[in-house]
Amino acid sequence: MTLSTTRQATAPEILDRCRELVRPALAESVRRLHPWHAETAAFSLGWSGVDGSPVPGSQGKGVRQALAVLGAEAAGGSGLDGVTGAVAVELVHTFSLIHDDIMDGDETRRRRPTVWKAYGTGPAVLAGDALFALAVSTLAEVPGPSGPAAVRRLSEALGDLVHGQAQDLLFESRPWTGPEAVLAHEYRAMAAQKTGSLLGCSAALGAVLAGAPAATADALDRAGRHLGVAFQAVDDLLGIWGDPQLTGKPVHSDLRRLKKTLPVLAALSSRHPAARQLEAVLTGAGPLDETGLRRTAGLVDEAGGRRATVAEAREHLRAARACLDGVDLAEGARGDLLTLIPFLVDRTG
């Protein structure tokens, strides 16, 4: 893609460029899998249907791929330096989505059946495991000193990711109120690990593979973790108020599952009278019907949950930018990162 040197590329252009750079290596990596796992992975990546027939276009933005490529460029290297890291993080991300859908019992993703729904739980678990192993081996094969450093970065991120996932699952069994209730700061820590760890790792891996000093990689990692909290906050908003035609999930999907998300936790912690009404609804017996879901969403909004979540996202975006400002980065890649960061959060699906 040839872009004018007189203007900053748009976020979709940046994502397209990075996907085009990474796709051949990612496809080659997937072909190394057992044919059964390769078929399942191709379906999860949006490349094919359940019958294996090709699906034109891309089903995902390739956010983590882009961050790895831009991390390499920000460190003064070529985008090609970050491709192996981009492949590894995309494999991990795909593995995490497959397993996450199983744990949550979600039947659709991106308006298609989830992997476990299309292929069965056993094959989905195996495919996720295969992707996990392939991601690690992909980085372990990188020659020179950057390979071991990259593997360590990915290993730390994987540890944080599963820790955050465990916390998210444990939140489900904790009460809405009282001394055992989930607090907002606990939720932020969970989001930084579950969502932010891999975003931060993506950008840091690109820098490591381009030979950047640890301080540069650390700054990119911190920026990605802040971006992860902002990303999760917006995801929580979409889980209550998102348009099903854009999100691919039913309206009020998170409320339907009584999932502890930031808008609800923020609303419950407010002093608005609607917070007490919300508390009564959430602690009541039985699932919510459509009328109850609409009323509950209204109470969350009235008690300030939506407003507080938007403010949280904006605050972490500011923190992510500050991380980038605190380190010496190549100007072109810095501009691309600053363009991409708000775009990833200002979304509708």
GROMACS .gro file of C-alpha atoms in nm:
model
  349
    1MET     CA    1   0.000   0.000   0.000
    2THR     CA    2   0.151   0.333  -0.106
    3LEU     CA    3   0.061   0.627   0.116
    4SER     CA    4   0.138   0.994   0.071
    5THR     CA    5   0.429   1.115   0.281
    6THR     CA    6   0.241   1.436   0.352
    7ARG     CA    7  -0.036   1.286   0.561
    8GLN     CA    8  -0.071   1.048   0.852
    9ALA     CA    9  -0.212   0.709   0.759
   10THR     CA   10  -0.557   0.636   0.898
   11ALA     CA   11  -0.606   0.359   1.155
   12PRO     CA   12  -0.774   0.122   0.904
   13GLU     CA   13  -0.484   0.179   0.662
   14ILE     CA   14  -0.234   0.101   0.937
   15LEU     CA   15  -0.417  -0.218   1.031
   16ASP     CA   16  -0.443  -0.324   0.666
   17ARG     CA   17  -0.072  -0.266   0.605
   18CYS     CA   18   0.031  -0.467   0.909
   19ARG     CA   19  -0.209  -0.754   0.832
   20GLU     CA   20  -0.076  -0.778   0.476
   21LEU     CA   21   0.278  -0.793   0.611
   22VAL     CA   22   0.200  -1.065   0.866
   23ARG     CA   23  -0.055  -1.282   0.681
   24PRO     CA   24   0.189  -1.494   0.474
   25ALA     CA   25   0.397  -1.587   0.781
   26LEU     CA   26   0.085  -1.653   0.989
   27ALA     CA   27  -0.062  -1.877   0.719
   28GLU     CA   28   0.265  -2.067   0.689
   29SER     CA   29   0.273  -2.115   1.065
   30VAL     CA   30  -0.083  -2.250   1.076
   31ARG     CA   31   0.004  -2.499   0.802
   32ARG     CA   32   0.257  -2.654   1.041
   33LEU     CA   33  -0.026  -2.775   1.263
   34HIS     CA   34  -0.197  -3.113   1.245
   35PRO     CA   35  -0.448  -3.083   0.956
   36TRP     CA   36  -0.743  -3.106   1.196
   37HIS     CA   37  -0.604  -2.827   1.413
   38ALA     CA   38  -0.509  -2.622   1.107
   39GLU     CA   39  -0.867  -2.640   0.979
   40THR     CA   40  -1.004  -2.537   1.318
   41ALA     CA   41  -0.753  -2.252   1.348
   42ALA     CA   42  -0.837  -2.125   0.998
   43PHE     CA   43  -1.205  -2.120   1.096
   44SER     CA   44  -1.128  -1.934   1.419
   45LEU     CA   45  -0.913  -1.680   1.233
   46GLY     CA   46  -1.202  -1.616   0.994
   47TRP     CA   47  -1.021  -1.754   0.689
   48SER     CA   48  -1.261  -2.042   0.618
   49GLY     CA   49  -1.606  -2.179   0.689
   50VAL     CA   50  -1.689  -2.493   0.885
   51ASP     CA   51  -1.660  -2.693   0.562
   52GLY     CA   52  -1.312  -2.554   0.498
   53SER     CA   53  -1.422  -2.330   0.210
   54PRO     CA   54  -1.231  -1.998   0.193
   55VAL     CA   55  -1.397  -1.686   0.331
   56PRO     CA   56  -1.301  -1.368   0.142
   57GLY     CA   57  -1.159  -1.078   0.339
   58SER     CA   58  -1.055  -1.067   0.703
   59GLN     CA   59  -1.281  -1.136   0.998
   60GLY     CA   60  -1.065  -0.949   1.249
   61LYS     CA   61  -0.878  -0.622   1.283
   62GLY     CA   62  -0.541  -0.778   1.362
   63VAL     CA   63  -0.479  -0.539   1.651
   64ARG     CA   64  -0.205  -0.742   1.819
   65GLN     CA   65  -0.032  -0.810   1.489
   66ALA     CA   66  -0.025  -0.437   1.420
   67LEU     CA   67   0.116  -0.355   1.762
   68ALA     CA   68   0.402  -0.603   1.711
   69VAL     CA   69   0.488  -0.457   1.370
   70LEU     CA   70   0.465  -0.100   1.498
   71GLY     CA   71   0.668  -0.191   1.807
   72ALA     CA   72   0.953  -0.301   1.580
   73GLU     CA   73   0.924   0.013   1.369
   74ALA     CA   74   0.904   0.234   1.679
   75ALA     CA   75   1.230   0.083   1.798
   76GLY     CA   76   1.395   0.190   1.474
   77GLY     CA   77   1.373  -0.145   1.297
   78SER     CA   78   1.176  -0.271   1.001
   79GLY     CA   79   0.820  -0.392   1.030
   80LEU     CA   80   0.954  -0.728   0.909
   81ASP     CA   81   1.151  -0.753   1.234
   82GLY     CA   82   0.823  -0.774   1.422
   83VAL     CA   83   0.650  -1.032   1.202
   84THR     CA   84   0.755  -1.337   1.406
   85GLY     CA   85   0.629  -1.167   1.722
   86ALA     CA   86   0.308  -1.074   1.542
   87VAL     CA   87   0.253  -1.438   1.445
   88ALA     CA   88   0.316  -1.557   1.800
   89VAL     CA   89   0.076  -1.312   1.964
   90GLU     CA   90  -0.195  -1.377   1.705
   91LEU     CA   91  -0.168  -1.750   1.773
   92VAL     CA   92  -0.194  -1.687   2.148
   93HIS     CA   93  -0.487  -1.450   2.101
   94THR     CA   94  -0.671  -1.708   1.891
   95PHE     CA   95  -0.602  -1.978   2.149
   96SER     CA   96  -0.733  -1.755   2.426
   97LEU     CA   97  -1.056  -1.676   2.238
   98ILE     CA   98  -1.124  -2.044   2.170
   99HIS     CA   99  -1.083  -2.137   2.536
  100ASP     CA  100  -1.260  -1.822   2.659
  101ASP     CA  101  -1.569  -1.906   2.453
  102ILE     CA  102  -1.575  -2.256   2.603
  103MET     CA  103  -1.549  -2.122   2.959
  104ASP     CA  104  -1.817  -1.858   2.901
  105GLY     CA  105  -2.044  -2.087   2.700
  106ASP     CA  106  -2.062  -1.830   2.419
  107GLU     CA  107  -2.210  -1.975   2.102
  108THR     CA  108  -2.132  -1.693   1.858
  109ARG     CA  109  -1.836  -1.468   1.784
  110ARG     CA  110  -1.819  -1.218   1.497
  111ARG     CA  111  -2.165  -1.333   1.391
  112ARG     CA  112  -2.047  -1.692   1.338
  113PRO     CA  113  -2.055  -2.004   1.557
  114THR     CA  114  -1.770  -2.023   1.805
  115VAL     CA  115  -1.516  -2.301   1.750
  116TRP     CA  116  -1.654  -2.528   2.021
  117LYS     CA  117  -2.005  -2.487   1.883
  118ALA     CA  118  -1.892  -2.563   1.528
  119TYR     CA  119  -1.649  -2.848   1.597
  120GLY     CA  120  -1.722  -2.966   1.951
  121THR     CA  121  -1.561  -2.894   2.286
  122GLY     CA  122  -1.287  -3.157   2.262
  123PRO     CA  123  -1.158  -3.048   1.922
  124ALA     CA  124  -1.174  -2.683   2.031
  125VAL     CA  125  -0.966  -2.747   2.343
  126LEU     CA  126  -0.709  -2.940   2.138
  127ALA     CA  127  -0.692  -2.667   1.875
  128GLY     CA  128  -0.632  -2.405   2.144
  129ASP     CA  129  -0.357  -2.616   2.299
  130ALA     CA  130  -0.194  -2.663   1.959
  131LEU     CA  131  -0.198  -2.288   1.892
  132PHE     CA  132  -0.046  -2.220   2.235
  133ALA     CA  133   0.240  -2.463   2.172
  134LEU     CA  134   0.299  -2.330   1.821
  135ALA     CA  135   0.322  -1.971   1.949
  136VAL     CA  136   0.599  -2.059   2.193
  137SER     CA  137   0.794  -2.268   1.943
  138THR     CA  138   0.765  -1.989   1.684
  139LEU     CA  139   0.953  -1.749   1.909
  140ALA     CA  140   1.194  -2.015   2.038
  141GLU     CA  141   1.318  -2.062   1.681
  142VAL     CA  142   1.425  -1.697   1.645
  143PRO     CA  143   1.806  -1.693   1.609
  144GLY     CA  144   2.034  -1.476   1.819
  145PRO     CA  145   1.987  -1.321   2.164
  146SER     CA  146   1.645  -1.172   2.088
  147GLY     CA  147   1.482  -1.517   2.073
  148PRO     CA  148   1.518  -1.610   2.443
  149ALA     CA  149   1.425  -1.254   2.546
  150ALA     CA  150   1.111  -1.274   2.330
  151VAL     CA  151   1.014  -1.611   2.479
  152ARG     CA  152   1.051  -1.468   2.829
  153ARG     CA  153   0.826  -1.174   2.736
  154LEU     CA  154   0.561  -1.404   2.595
  155SER     CA  155   0.581  -1.642   2.893
  156GLU     CA  156   0.527  -1.356   3.138
  157ALA     CA  157   0.231  -1.229   2.937
  158LEU     CA  158   0.079  -1.578   2.923
  159GLY     CA  159   0.110  -1.608   3.300
  160ASP     CA  160  -0.067  -1.274   3.344
  161LEU     CA  161  -0.334  -1.363   3.089
  162VAL     CA  162  -0.438  -1.686   3.262
  163HIS     CA  163  -0.417  -1.515   3.603
  164GLY     CA  164  -0.656  -1.247   3.480
  165GLN     CA  165  -0.887  -1.508   3.329
  166ALA     CA  166  -0.892  -1.694   3.662
  167GLN     CA  167  -0.984  -1.374   3.845
  168ASP     CA  168  -1.260  -1.303   3.595
  169LEU     CA  169  -1.409  -1.649   3.653
  170LEU     CA  170  -1.377  -1.618   4.030
  171PHE     CA  171  -1.559  -1.283   4.021
  172GLU     CA  172  -1.869  -1.469   3.902
  173SER     CA  173  -1.903  -1.651   4.234
  174ARG     CA  174  -1.853  -1.343   4.451
  175PRO     CA  175  -2.150  -1.140   4.579
  176TRP     CA  176  -2.260  -0.806   4.439
  177THR     CA  177  -2.240  -0.633   4.777
  178GLY     CA  178  -2.074  -0.671   5.115
  179PRO     CA  179  -1.713  -0.730   5.221
  180GLU     CA  180  -1.660  -0.999   4.953
  181ALA     CA  181  -1.791  -0.788   4.667
  182VAL     CA  182  -1.568  -0.721   4.365
  183LEU     CA  183  -1.416  -0.373   4.387
  184ALA     CA  184  -1.336  -0.148   4.093
  185HIS     CA  185  -0.958  -0.161   4.153
  186GLU     CA  186  -0.971  -0.542   4.146
  187TYR     CA  187  -1.152  -0.527   3.815
  188ARG     CA  188  -0.892  -0.290   3.668
  189ALA     CA  189  -0.612  -0.527   3.774
  190MET     CA  190  -0.797  -0.818   3.616
  191ALA     CA  191  -0.846  -0.628   3.289
  192ALA     CA  192  -0.480  -0.522   3.278
  193GLN     CA  193  -0.383  -0.888   3.299
  194LYS     CA  194  -0.656  -1.060   3.096
  195THR     CA  195  -0.673  -0.803   2.814
  196GLY     CA  196  -0.375  -0.574   2.859
  197SER     CA  197  -0.099  -0.831   2.903
  198LEU     CA  198  -0.110  -0.954   2.544
  199LEU     CA  199  -0.156  -0.606   2.397
  200GLY     CA  200   0.149  -0.487   2.590
  201CYS     CA  201   0.344  -0.799   2.501
  202SER     CA  202   0.264  -0.749   2.132
  203ALA     CA  203   0.423  -0.406   2.114
  204ALA     CA  204   0.713  -0.509   2.339
  205LEU     CA  205   0.789  -0.821   2.134
  206GLY     CA  206   0.824  -0.616   1.818
  207ALA     CA  207   1.072  -0.388   1.993
  208VAL     CA  208   1.269  -0.680   2.140
  209LEU     CA  209   1.295  -0.852   1.802
  210ALA     CA  210   1.417  -0.524   1.649
  211GLY     CA  211   1.697  -0.509   1.906
  212ALA     CA  212   1.556  -0.232   2.125
  213PRO     CA  213   1.681  -0.175   2.481
  214ALA     CA  214   1.470  -0.314   2.763
  215ALA     CA  215   1.351   0.034   2.865
  216THR     CA  216   1.190   0.087   2.524
  217ALA     CA  217   1.019  -0.253   2.531
  218ASP     CA  218   0.899  -0.190   2.888
  219ALA     CA  219   0.744   0.145   2.793
  220LEU     CA  220   0.558  -0.014   2.501
  221ASP     CA  221   0.444  -0.295   2.730
  222ARG     CA  222   0.303  -0.047   2.984
  223ALA     CA  223   0.126   0.146   2.708
  224GLY     CA  224  -0.035  -0.174   2.585
  225ARG     CA  225  -0.154  -0.269   2.933
  226HIS     CA  226  -0.324   0.069   2.976
  227LEU     CA  227  -0.476   0.025   2.633
  228GLY     CA  228  -0.605  -0.313   2.747
  229VAL     CA  229  -0.796  -0.165   3.040
  230ALA     CA  230  -0.947   0.099   2.811
  231PHE     CA  231  -1.031  -0.169   2.554
  232GLN     CA  232  -1.200  -0.385   2.820
  233ALA     CA  233  -1.397  -0.088   2.951
  234VAL     CA  234  -1.539  -0.024   2.605
  235ASP     CA  235  -1.605  -0.396   2.562
  236ASP     CA  236  -1.809  -0.381   2.882
  237LEU     CA  237  -2.013  -0.092   2.747
  238LEU     CA  238  -2.083  -0.287   2.429
  239GLY     CA  239  -2.180  -0.590   2.639
  240ILE     CA  240  -2.472  -0.389   2.776
  241TRP     CA  241  -2.558  -0.125   2.516
  242GLY     CA  242  -2.391  -0.249   2.196
  243ASP     CA  243  -2.583  -0.293   1.872
  244PRO     CA  244  -2.623  -0.669   1.808
  245GLN     CA  245  -2.583  -0.608   1.433
  246LEU     CA  246  -2.234  -0.474   1.504
  247THR     CA  247  -2.122  -0.673   1.808
  248GLY     CA  248  -2.262  -1.007   1.695
  249LYS     CA  249  -2.402  -1.063   2.045
  250PRO     CA  250  -2.755  -1.015   2.184
  251VAL     CA  251  -2.834  -0.677   2.339
  252HIS     CA  252  -2.773  -0.672   2.717
  253SER     CA  253  -2.567  -0.991   2.678
  254ASP     CA  254  -2.347  -0.927   2.984
  255LEU     CA  255  -2.645  -0.832   3.200
  256ARG     CA  256  -2.826  -1.144   3.086
  257ARG     CA  257  -2.539  -1.347   3.232
  258LEU     CA  258  -2.520  -1.121   3.539
  259LYS     CA  259  -2.153  -1.069   3.456
  260LYS     CA  260  -1.959  -0.836   3.683
  261THR     CA  261  -1.844  -0.565   3.447
  262LEU     CA  262  -1.711  -0.216   3.507
  263PRO     CA  263  -2.034  -0.021   3.432
  264VAL     CA  264  -2.228  -0.231   3.685
  265LEU     CA  265  -1.956  -0.220   3.951
  266ALA     CA  266  -1.918   0.158   3.907
  267ALA     CA  267  -2.294   0.206   3.930
  268LEU     CA  268  -2.320   0.000   4.249
  269SER     CA  269  -2.044   0.204   4.414
  270SER     CA  270  -2.217   0.537   4.347
  271ARG     CA  271  -2.436   0.721   4.594
  272HIS     CA  272  -2.716   0.772   4.346
  273PRO     CA  273  -3.056   0.633   4.458
  274ALA     CA  274  -3.062   0.420   4.142
  275ALA     CA  275  -2.764   0.226   4.279
  276ARG     CA  276  -2.975   0.085   4.560
  277GLN     CA  277  -3.250  -0.012   4.316
  278LEU     CA  278  -2.987  -0.180   4.099
  279GLU     CA  279  -2.854  -0.367   4.400
  280ALA     CA  280  -3.202  -0.499   4.477
  281VAL     CA  281  -3.248  -0.620   4.120
  282LEU     CA  282  -2.909  -0.792   4.100
  283THR     CA  283  -2.943  -0.969   4.434
  284GLY     CA  284  -3.298  -1.083   4.360
  285ALA     CA  285  -3.377  -1.440   4.270
  286GLY     CA  286  -3.410  -1.568   3.915
  287PRO     CA  287  -3.293  -1.459   3.570
  288LEU     CA  288  -3.399  -1.127   3.421
  289ASP     CA  289  -3.657  -1.119   3.144
  290GLU     CA  290  -3.640  -0.866   2.858
  291THR     CA  291  -3.827  -0.603   3.058
  292GLY     CA  292  -3.599  -0.661   3.355
  293LEU     CA  293  -3.289  -0.635   3.137
  294ARG     CA  294  -3.398  -0.302   2.994
  295ARG     CA  295  -3.478  -0.170   3.341
  296THR     CA  296  -3.145  -0.290   3.480
  297ALA     CA  297  -2.950  -0.130   3.195
  298GLY     CA  298  -3.137   0.192   3.264
  299LEU     CA  299  -3.048   0.177   3.633
  300VAL     CA  300  -2.680   0.121   3.554
  301ASP     CA  301  -2.688   0.427   3.331
  302GLU     CA  302  -2.886   0.638   3.578
  303ALA     CA  303  -2.647   0.553   3.861
  304GLY     CA  304  -2.352   0.674   3.651
  305GLY     CA  305  -2.206   0.340   3.542
  306ARG     CA  306  -2.186   0.425   3.174
  307ARG     CA  307  -2.035   0.770   3.240
  308ALA     CA  308  -1.776   0.631   3.483
  309THR     CA  309  -1.672   0.359   3.239
  310VAL     CA  310  -1.621   0.608   2.956
  311ALA     CA  311  -1.410   0.822   3.191
  312GLU     CA  312  -1.207   0.514   3.287
  313ALA     CA  313  -1.136   0.434   2.923
  314ARG     CA  314  -1.027   0.792   2.852
  315GLU     CA  315  -0.798   0.797   3.155
  316HIS     CA  316  -0.617   0.482   3.045
  317LEU     CA  317  -0.582   0.617   2.693
  318ARG     CA  318  -0.409   0.922   2.839
  319ALA     CA  319  -0.182   0.694   3.041
  320ALA     CA  320  -0.096   0.490   2.730
  321ARG     CA  321   0.001   0.807   2.542
  322ALA     CA  322   0.213   0.920   2.837
  323CYS     CA  323   0.406   0.591   2.822
  324LEU     CA  324   0.487   0.657   2.457
  325ASP     CA  325   0.587   1.016   2.532
  326GLY     CA  326   0.833   0.897   2.795
  327VAL     CA  327   1.061   0.706   2.559
  328ASP     CA  328   1.253   0.778   2.239
  329LEU     CA  329   1.064   0.624   1.945
  330ALA     CA  330   1.089   0.656   1.568
  331GLU     CA  331   0.853   0.938   1.472
  332GLY     CA  332   0.664   0.761   1.193
  333ALA     CA  333   0.580   0.461   1.408
  334ARG     CA  334   0.500   0.683   1.707
  335GLY     CA  335   0.247   0.865   1.488
  336ASP     CA  336   0.095   0.534   1.378
  337LEU     CA  337   0.067   0.415   1.739
  338LEU     CA  338  -0.095   0.743   1.848
  339THR     CA  339  -0.341   0.710   1.560
  340LEU     CA  340  -0.421   0.349   1.637
  341ILE     CA  341  -0.468   0.376   2.015
  342PRO     CA  342  -0.788   0.587   2.022
  343PHE     CA  343  -0.930   0.403   1.719
  344LEU     CA  344  -0.914   0.072   1.903
  345VAL     CA  345  -1.121   0.209   2.186
  346ASP     CA  346  -1.362   0.429   1.987
  347ARG     CA  347  -1.551   0.134   1.840
  348THR     CA  348  -1.904   0.003   1.808
  349GLY     CA  349  -1.839  -0.367   1.770
   0.00000   0.00000   0.00000
